[in-house]
PDB file of C-alpha atoms in Angstrom:
ATOM      1  CA  UNK A   5     -35.980 -34.780  27.617  1.00 72.00           C
ATOM      2  CA  UNK A   6     -37.327 -38.306  29.212  1.00 78.00           C
ATOM      3  CA  UNK A   7     -36.673 -37.963  33.012  1.00 87.00           C
ATOM      4  CA  UNK A   8     -38.119 -39.867  36.192  1.00 92.00           C
ATOM      5  CA  UNK A   9     -38.139 -38.800  39.640  1.00 94.00           C
ATOM      6  CA  UNK A  10     -38.376 -40.982  42.477  1.00 95.00           C
ATOM      7  CA  UNK A  11     -37.950 -38.364  45.604  1.00 95.00           C
ATOM      8  CA  UNK A  12     -38.102 -41.166  48.529  1.00 96.00           C
ATOM      9  CA  UNK A  13     -34.710 -42.938  48.661  1.00 94.00           C
ATOM     10  CA  UNK A  14     -36.116 -45.803  51.231  1.00 97.00           C
ATOM     11  CA  UNK A  15     -39.927 -46.496  52.445  1.00 98.00           C
ATOM     12  CA  UNK A  16     -40.944 -47.708  55.201  1.00 98.00           C
ATOM     13  CA  UNK A  17     -43.944 -49.359  56.547  1.00 98.00           C
ATOM     14  CA  UNK A  18     -45.151 -51.941  58.945  1.00 98.00           C
ATOM     15  CA  UNK A  19     -46.315 -54.885  57.354  1.00 97.00           C
ATOM     16  CA  UNK A  20     -50.311 -55.300  56.398  1.00 97.00           C
ATOM     17  CA  UNK A  21     -50.228 -51.417  56.358  1.00 98.00           C
ATOM     18  CA  UNK A  22     -51.053 -49.347  53.251  1.00 97.00           C
ATOM     19  CA  UNK A  23     -47.473 -48.238  51.016  1.00 97.00           C
ATOM     20  CA  UNK A  24     -47.339 -45.525  47.992  1.00 98.00           C
ATOM     21  CA  UNK A  25     -43.336 -45.289  46.288  1.00 98.00           C
ATOM     22  CA  UNK A  26     -43.964 -41.965  44.795  1.00 98.00           C
ATOM     23  CA  UNK A  27     -42.803 -41.440  41.171  1.00 97.00           C
ATOM     24  CA  UNK A  28     -42.684 -38.304  38.751  1.00 96.00           C
ATOM     25  CA  UNK A  29     -42.663 -37.960  35.306  1.00 94.00           C
ATOM     26  CA  UNK A  30     -41.286 -35.642  32.720  1.00 90.00           C
ATOM     27  CA  UNK A  31     -42.145 -36.208  28.661  1.00 83.00           C
ATOM     28  CA  UNK A  32     -42.907 -34.848  25.749  1.00 79.00           C
ATOM     29  CA  UNK A  33     -46.185 -36.479  24.019  1.00 78.00           C
ATOM     30  CA  UNK A  34     -48.297 -39.484  26.165  1.00 79.00           C
ATOM     31  CA  UNK A  35     -46.152 -40.995  28.905  1.00 83.00           C
ATOM     32  CA  UNK A  36     -45.237 -45.010  28.468  1.00 87.00           C
ATOM     33  CA  UNK A  37     -44.697 -45.792  32.167  1.00 92.00           C
ATOM     34  CA  UNK A  38     -43.357 -48.917  34.081  1.00 94.00           C
ATOM     35  CA  UNK A  39     -42.398 -49.850  37.607  1.00 97.00           C
ATOM     36  CA  UNK A  40     -39.776 -52.921  38.124  1.00 96.00           C
ATOM     37  CA  UNK A  41     -38.965 -54.463  41.169  1.00 97.00           C
ATOM     38  CA  UNK A  42     -35.609 -55.919  41.903  1.00 95.00           C
ATOM     39  CA  UNK A  43     -35.033 -58.137  44.749  1.00 93.00           C
ATOM     40  CA  UNK A  44     -31.656 -58.922  46.207  1.00 88.00           C
ATOM     41  CA  UNK A  45     -28.963 -60.325  43.721  1.00 82.00           C
ATOM     42  CA  UNK A  46     -31.914 -60.669  40.822  1.00 85.00           C
ATOM     43  CA  UNK A  47     -32.333 -58.325  38.120  1.00 88.00           C
ATOM     44  CA  UNK A  48     -35.669 -56.066  37.507  1.00 93.00           C
ATOM     45  CA  UNK A  49     -38.492 -57.622  37.162  1.00 94.00           C
ATOM     46  CA  UNK A  50     -41.737 -56.224  35.325  1.00 94.00           C
ATOM     47  CA  UNK A  51     -44.860 -55.313  37.764  1.00 96.00           C
ATOM     48  CA  UNK A  52     -46.902 -52.931  35.543  1.00 95.00           C
ATOM     49  CA  UNK A  53     -47.490 -50.656  33.342  1.00 92.00           C
ATOM     50  CA  UNK A  54     -49.502 -47.697  31.676  1.00 91.00           C
ATOM     51  CA  UNK A  55     -49.936 -46.816  27.949  1.00 85.00           C
ATOM     52  CA  UNK A  56     -53.313 -45.402  27.869  1.00 82.00           C
ATOM     53  CA  UNK A  57     -57.114 -45.884  29.136  1.00 84.00           C
ATOM     54  CA  UNK A  58     -58.095 -46.870  32.960  1.00 88.00           C
ATOM     55  CA  UNK A  59     -55.795 -44.383  35.619  1.00 91.00           C
ATOM     56  CA  UNK A  60     -55.567 -47.313  37.486  1.00 95.00           C
ATOM     57  CA  UNK A  61     -53.509 -49.909  36.549  1.00 95.00           C
ATOM     58  CA  UNK A  62     -53.189 -53.168  38.420  1.00 95.00           C
ATOM     59  CA  UNK A  63     -50.206 -55.232  38.146  1.00 93.00           C
ATOM     60  CA  UNK A  64     -48.046 -58.525  39.357  1.00 91.00           C
ATOM     61  CA  UNK A  65     -47.898 -59.272  43.776  1.00 92.00           C
ATOM     62  CA  UNK A  66     -51.313 -57.495  44.185  1.00 95.00           C
ATOM     63  CA  UNK A  67     -49.562 -54.105  43.522  1.00 97.00           C
ATOM     64  CA  UNK A  68     -51.403 -51.299  41.123  1.00 97.00           C
ATOM     65  CA  UNK A  69     -50.383 -48.297  40.126  1.00 97.00           C
ATOM     66  CA  UNK A  70     -52.076 -44.345  39.718  1.00 95.00           C
ATOM     67  CA  UNK A  71     -51.462 -42.413  36.567  1.00 95.00           C
ATOM     68  CA  UNK A  72     -52.087 -38.463  37.048  1.00 95.00           C
ATOM     69  CA  UNK A  73     -51.952 -36.611  34.092  1.00 91.00           C
ATOM     70  CA  UNK A  74     -51.877 -33.430  35.966  1.00 93.00           C
ATOM     71  CA  UNK A  75     -49.567 -33.847  38.456  1.00 94.00           C
ATOM     72  CA  UNK A  76     -47.571 -35.909  36.370  1.00 94.00           C
ATOM     73  CA  UNK A  77     -47.047 -38.418  38.934  1.00 96.00           C
ATOM     74  CA  UNK A  78     -47.149 -42.495  38.656  1.00 97.00           C
ATOM     75  CA  UNK A  79     -47.337 -43.684  42.253  1.00 98.00           C
ATOM     76  CA  UNK A  80     -46.666 -47.236  42.985  1.00 98.00           C
ATOM     77  CA  UNK A  81     -49.236 -48.493  45.878  1.00 98.00           C
ATOM     78  CA  UNK A  82     -50.442 -51.440  47.664  1.00 98.00           C
ATOM     79  CA  UNK A  83     -53.023 -51.940  50.364  1.00 97.00           C
ATOM     80  CA  UNK A  84     -51.743 -54.476  52.501  1.00 97.00           C
ATOM     81  CA  UNK A  85     -47.474 -54.096  52.404  1.00 97.00           C
ATOM     82  CA  UNK A  86     -45.733 -57.756  53.006  1.00 97.00           C
ATOM     83  CA  UNK A  87     -42.231 -58.383  54.357  1.00 97.00           C
ATOM     84  CA  UNK A  88     -41.865 -60.296  51.223  1.00 96.00           C
ATOM     85  CA  UNK A  89     -43.056 -56.893  49.462  1.00 97.00           C
ATOM     86  CA  UNK A  90     -39.375 -55.426  50.895  1.00 97.00           C
ATOM     87  CA  UNK A  91     -37.161 -54.661  47.896  1.00 97.00           C
ATOM     88  CA  UNK A  92     -35.813 -52.071  45.092  1.00 96.00           C
ATOM     89  CA  UNK A  93     -38.394 -50.279  43.060  1.00 97.00           C
ATOM     90  CA  UNK A  94     -38.081 -48.415  39.688  1.00 96.00           C
ATOM     91  CA  UNK A  95     -39.864 -46.286  37.865  1.00 96.00           C
ATOM     92  CA  UNK A  96     -39.295 -46.014  34.346  1.00 93.00           C
ATOM     93  CA  UNK A  97     -40.302 -44.150  31.170  1.00 90.00           C
ATOM     94  CA  UNK A  98     -40.262 -44.949  27.715  1.00 83.00           C
ATOM     95  CA  UNK A  99     -37.502 -42.899  26.073  1.00 64.00           C
ATOM     96  CA  UNK A 100     -39.529 -42.328  22.562  1.00 57.00           C
ATOM     97  CA  UNK A 101     -43.319 -41.779  22.740  1.00 49.00           C
ATOM     98  CA  UNK A 102     -43.497 -43.143  19.162  1.00 51.00           C
ATOM     99  CA  UNK A 103     -45.184 -46.305  19.021  1.00 49.00           C
ATOM    100  CA  UNK A 104     -43.337 -47.771  15.640  1.00 50.00           C
ATOM    101  CA  UNK A 105     -40.457 -48.369  17.028  1.00 54.00           C
ATOM    102  CA  UNK A 106     -40.677 -50.772  19.278  1.00 55.00           C
ATOM    103  CA  UNK A 107     -37.700 -50.866  20.890  1.00 62.00           C
ATOM    104  CA  UNK A 108     -38.069 -50.953  25.039  1.00 68.00           C
ATOM    105  CA  UNK A 109     -35.506 -48.220  25.531  1.00 76.00           C
ATOM    106  CA  UNK A 110     -36.517 -47.186  28.910  1.00 85.00           C
ATOM    107  CA  UNK A 111     -35.047 -44.379  31.344  1.00 87.00           C
ATOM    108  CA  UNK A 112     -34.958 -45.442  34.781  1.00 91.00           C
ATOM    109  CA  UNK A 113     -35.268 -43.078  38.009  1.00 92.00           C
ATOM    110  CA  UNK A 114     -33.246 -44.346  40.990  1.00 93.00           C
ATOM    111  CA  UNK A 115     -35.015 -46.877  42.523  1.00 94.00           C
ATOM    112  CA  UNK A 116     -36.917 -46.105  46.127  1.00 96.00           C
ATOM    113  CA  UNK A 117     -35.876 -48.917  48.674  1.00 96.00           C
ATOM    114  CA  UNK A 118     -38.822 -50.432  50.259  1.00 97.00           C
ATOM    115  CA  UNK A 119     -38.468 -52.210  53.826  1.00 97.00           C
ATOM    116  CA  UNK A 120     -41.719 -53.727  55.309  1.00 97.00           C
ATOM    117  CA  UNK A 121     -41.195 -54.829  58.881  1.00 97.00           C
ATOM    118  CA  UNK A 122     -42.848 -57.344  60.501  1.00 95.00           C
TER     119      UNK A 122
ATOM    120  CA  UNK B  21     -32.680 -72.528  31.177  1.00 50.00           C
ATOM    121  CA  UNK B  22     -35.353 -70.679  30.884  1.00 65.00           C
ATOM    122  CA  UNK B  23     -35.276 -66.576  30.665  1.00 92.00           C
ATOM    123  CA  UNK B  24     -32.225 -64.298  30.489  1.00 95.00           C
ATOM    124  CA  UNK B  25     -28.825 -65.794  32.069  1.00 96.00           C
ATOM    125  CA  UNK B  26     -25.092 -63.440  32.494  1.00 97.00           C
ATOM    126  CA  UNK B  27     -22.103 -64.608  33.197  1.00 96.00           C
ATOM    127  CA  UNK B  28     -20.066 -64.577  35.120  1.00 96.00           C
ATOM    128  CA  UNK B  29     -22.097 -63.222  38.551  1.00 95.00           C
ATOM    129  CA  UNK B  30     -19.181 -61.614  39.913  1.00 96.00           C
ATOM    130  CA  UNK B  31     -15.500 -60.543  38.069  1.00 95.00           C
ATOM    131  CA  UNK B  32     -12.886 -58.646  39.533  1.00 94.00           C
ATOM    132  CA  UNK B  33     -10.278 -57.450  37.255  1.00 91.00           C
ATOM    133  CA  UNK B  34      -7.746 -54.856  37.143  1.00 89.00           C
ATOM    134  CA  UNK B  35      -7.246 -51.895  34.853  1.00 86.00           C
ATOM    135  CA  UNK B  36      -4.935 -53.525  32.107  1.00 86.00           C
ATOM    136  CA  UNK B  37      -7.248 -56.966  32.211  1.00 87.00           C
ATOM    137  CA  UNK B  38      -9.252 -57.897  29.493  1.00 92.00           C
ATOM    138  CA  UNK B  39     -12.401 -59.558  29.988  1.00 94.00           C
ATOM    139  CA  UNK B  40     -16.030 -59.945  28.600  1.00 96.00           C
ATOM    140  CA  UNK B  41     -19.697 -60.351  29.967  1.00 97.00           C
ATOM    141  CA  UNK B  42     -22.230 -62.895  28.671  1.00 98.00           C
ATOM    142  CA  UNK B  43     -25.774 -62.983  28.068  1.00 97.00           C
ATOM    143  CA  UNK B  44     -27.833 -65.325  26.938  1.00 97.00           C
ATOM    144  CA  UNK B  45     -31.770 -65.479  26.655  1.00 95.00           C
ATOM    145  CA  UNK B  46     -33.779 -68.048  26.280  1.00 93.00           C
ATOM    146  CA  UNK B  47     -37.535 -66.336  25.050  1.00 92.00           C
ATOM    147  CA  UNK B  48     -37.147 -66.314  21.261  1.00 90.00           C
ATOM    148  CA  UNK B  49     -36.507 -62.388  21.829  1.00 90.00           C
ATOM    149  CA  UNK B  50     -35.310 -60.684  19.161  1.00 86.00           C
ATOM    150  CA  UNK B  51     -33.918 -57.301  21.424  1.00 89.00           C
ATOM    151  CA  UNK B  52     -31.086 -57.283  23.964  1.00 91.00           C
ATOM    152  CA  UNK B  53     -29.900 -54.240  25.817  1.00 92.00           C
ATOM    153  CA  UNK B  54     -27.003 -53.581  28.551  1.00 94.00           C
ATOM    154  CA  UNK B  55     -27.682 -51.235  31.073  1.00 94.00           C
ATOM    155  CA  UNK B  56     -25.205 -50.395  33.819  1.00 95.00           C
ATOM    156  CA  UNK B  57     -26.399 -50.444  37.398  1.00 94.00           C
ATOM    157  CA  UNK B  58     -24.172 -48.155  39.894  1.00 92.00           C
ATOM    158  CA  UNK B  59     -25.756 -47.104  43.199  1.00 85.00           C
ATOM    159  CA  UNK B  60     -27.870 -44.081  43.721  1.00 80.00           C
ATOM    160  CA  UNK B  61     -27.929 -43.361  40.445  1.00 87.00           C
ATOM    161  CA  UNK B  62     -30.322 -44.400  37.408  1.00 88.00           C
ATOM    162  CA  UNK B  63     -29.688 -47.026  35.619  1.00 89.00           C
ATOM    163  CA  UNK B  64     -27.843 -46.035  32.410  1.00 91.00           C
ATOM    164  CA  UNK B  65     -28.763 -47.601  28.942  1.00 90.00           C
ATOM    165  CA  UNK B  66     -25.849 -48.170  27.353  1.00 93.00           C
ATOM    166  CA  UNK B  67     -26.441 -50.557  23.772  1.00 91.00           C
ATOM    167  CA  UNK B  68     -29.123 -51.932  22.665  1.00 88.00           C
ATOM    168  CA  UNK B  69     -29.004 -54.279  19.607  1.00 86.00           C
ATOM    169  CA  UNK B  70     -32.155 -55.307  17.244  1.00 80.00           C
ATOM    170  CA  UNK B  71     -31.770 -58.442  15.112  1.00 71.00           C
ATOM    171  CA  UNK B  72     -28.043 -58.070  15.751  1.00 64.00           C
ATOM    172  CA  UNK B  73     -27.867 -54.932  14.552  1.00 68.00           C
ATOM    173  CA  UNK B  74     -26.795 -51.996  16.946  1.00 68.00           C
ATOM    174  CA  UNK B  75     -29.175 -49.509  17.278  1.00 69.00           C
ATOM    175  CA  UNK B  76     -28.062 -47.512  20.188  1.00 70.00           C
ATOM    176  CA  UNK B  77     -24.537 -46.612  21.773  1.00 71.00           C
ATOM    177  CA  UNK B  78     -25.503 -43.816  24.150  1.00 72.00           C
ATOM    178  CA  UNK B  79     -22.324 -42.487  24.448  1.00 83.00           C
ATOM    179  CA  UNK B  80     -20.337 -45.431  26.009  1.00 90.00           C
ATOM    180  CA  UNK B  81     -16.446 -44.963  26.283  1.00 92.00           C
ATOM    181  CA  UNK B  82     -14.986 -47.085  23.694  1.00 91.00           C
ATOM    182  CA  UNK B  83     -13.329 -49.350  26.666  1.00 94.00           C
ATOM    183  CA  UNK B  84     -16.515 -50.774  26.602  1.00 95.00           C
ATOM    184  CA  UNK B  85     -17.572 -53.187  23.364  1.00 93.00           C
ATOM    185  CA  UNK B  86     -20.192 -54.652  22.799  1.00 93.00           C
ATOM    186  CA  UNK B  87     -21.216 -57.834  20.638  1.00 93.00           C
ATOM    187  CA  UNK B  88     -24.338 -59.786  19.153  1.00 91.00           C
ATOM    188  CA  UNK B  89     -23.510 -62.681  17.270  1.00 91.00           C
ATOM    189  CA  UNK B  90     -27.109 -63.851  17.111  1.00 89.00           C
ATOM    190  CA  UNK B  91     -30.329 -62.725  18.683  1.00 86.00           C
ATOM    191  CA  UNK B  92     -30.041 -64.987  21.654  1.00 92.00           C
ATOM    192  CA  UNK B  93     -26.412 -64.129  22.687  1.00 95.00           C
ATOM    193  CA  UNK B  94     -25.279 -60.579  23.711  1.00 95.00           C
ATOM    194  CA  UNK B  95     -21.130 -59.383  25.347  1.00 96.00           C
ATOM    195  CA  UNK B  96     -19.915 -56.943  26.244  1.00 97.00           C
ATOM    196  CA  UNK B  97     -16.007 -56.754  26.255  1.00 96.00           C
ATOM    197  CA  UNK B  98     -13.964 -55.383  28.839  1.00 95.00           C
ATOM    198  CA  UNK B  99     -10.682 -53.154  28.652  1.00 93.00           C
ATOM    199  CA  UNK B 100      -8.815 -51.182  30.551  1.00 92.00           C
ATOM    200  CA  UNK B 101     -11.477 -50.016  32.165  1.00 93.00           C
ATOM    201  CA  UNK B 102     -11.314 -47.639  35.381  1.00 93.00           C
ATOM    202  CA  UNK B 103     -12.374 -47.966  38.962  1.00 93.00           C
ATOM    203  CA  UNK B 104     -15.577 -45.795  38.208  1.00 93.00           C
ATOM    204  CA  UNK B 105     -16.872 -48.912  35.705  1.00 95.00           C
ATOM    205  CA  UNK B 106     -17.487 -50.964  38.869  1.00 96.00           C
ATOM    206  CA  UNK B 107     -20.952 -51.948  38.878  1.00 96.00           C
ATOM    207  CA  UNK B 108     -23.913 -53.784  38.212  1.00 95.00           C
ATOM    208  CA  UNK B 109     -23.914 -54.756  34.411  1.00 97.00           C
ATOM    209  CA  UNK B 110     -27.310 -55.627  33.517  1.00 96.00           C
ATOM    210  CA  UNK B 111     -28.632 -57.761  30.304  1.00 96.00           C
ATOM    211  CA  UNK B 112     -32.201 -57.317  29.230  1.00 94.00           C
ATOM    212  CA  UNK B 113     -34.406 -58.870  26.114  1.00 93.00           C
ATOM    213  CA  UNK B 114     -37.768 -57.772  24.902  1.00 89.00           C
ATOM    214  CA  UNK B 115     -39.316 -58.693  21.957  1.00 85.00           C
ATOM    215  CA  UNK B 116     -40.003 -56.336  19.371  1.00 74.00           C
ATOM    216  CA  UNK B 117     -43.676 -55.515  17.927  1.00 69.00           C
ATOM    217  CA  UNK B 118     -43.691 -52.940  15.778  1.00 65.00           C
ATOM    218  CA  UNK B 119     -46.476 -50.574  16.059  1.00 59.00           C
ATOM    219  CA  UNK B 120     -46.987 -51.173  20.207  1.00 59.00           C
ATOM    220  CA  UNK B 121     -44.849 -49.314  22.891  1.00 57.00           C
ATOM    221  CA  UNK B 122     -45.931 -51.831  25.455  1.00 61.00           C
ATOM    222  CA  UNK B 123     -43.851 -54.547  25.581  1.00 73.00           C
ATOM    223  CA  UNK B 124     -42.013 -55.277  28.561  1.00 86.00           C
ATOM    224  CA  UNK B 125     -37.781 -56.191  29.223  1.00 90.00           C
ATOM    225  CA  UNK B 126     -36.514 -59.440  31.011  1.00 93.00           C
ATOM    226  CA  UNK B 127     -33.852 -58.467  32.677  1.00 95.00           C
ATOM    227  CA  UNK B 128     -30.964 -61.092  33.717  1.00 95.00           C
ATOM    228  CA  UNK B 129     -29.415 -61.097  37.463  1.00 94.00           C
ATOM    229  CA  UNK B 130     -26.659 -59.257  36.361  1.00 95.00           C
ATOM    230  CA  UNK B 131     -22.729 -59.416  36.737  1.00 96.00           C
ATOM    231  CA  UNK B 132     -21.204 -57.772  39.224  1.00 96.00           C
ATOM    232  CA  UNK B 133     -18.178 -56.164  38.187  1.00 96.00           C
ATOM    233  CA  UNK B 134     -15.259 -54.844  40.009  1.00 95.00           C
ATOM    234  CA  UNK B 135     -11.978 -52.817  38.902  1.00 94.00           C
ATOM    235  CA  UNK B 136      -9.410 -52.547  40.616  1.00 91.00           C
TER     236      UNK B 136
END
């Protein structure tokens, strides 16, 4: 069964430093992977996705993620963190790998809280 | 208004009450979803609707009853809930594109439900 693991409940980083939020996945077939962010009192917002192609995916707000098939990982990264990046980050994998349904049934991780200190 | 709007934002109800959560999307999408978000747990997919037809029900208890009268509106009717049903209920929408797995979800801000 498809699943996603986010091993860290919280990540602390100082502003200006690089950040990494970890995600590992388990799927049958080719993975469709996503990162979403949730700011306080807001719904989840899409950051980036990996479907196929280049292993380094660039997304919104300067974030990027690296797909590593051998390690089944899809870590979220940013070269220089901002205080405004503080939020809850969710990794997700599509529930079925078939292209033909079109529905976006995602399995989410438990989330990682990112705290960026000034 | 734009995006996905959920009302009410906060709801407190007793175990014997009947209430409803409402979701409206202004994006022209044709699929809508209900997710449950509880602390320290992964988001749980509850229901999926495509073109008003329910296509997914992830073993959700019958005290949760969804309704999708059209492709822009989605309701979650609540009846005889339990305290453990207290959570943030998120509505989302997407455009179903057959042959593509790349379409993303757009979420509402959620309805925070407390069951006493």
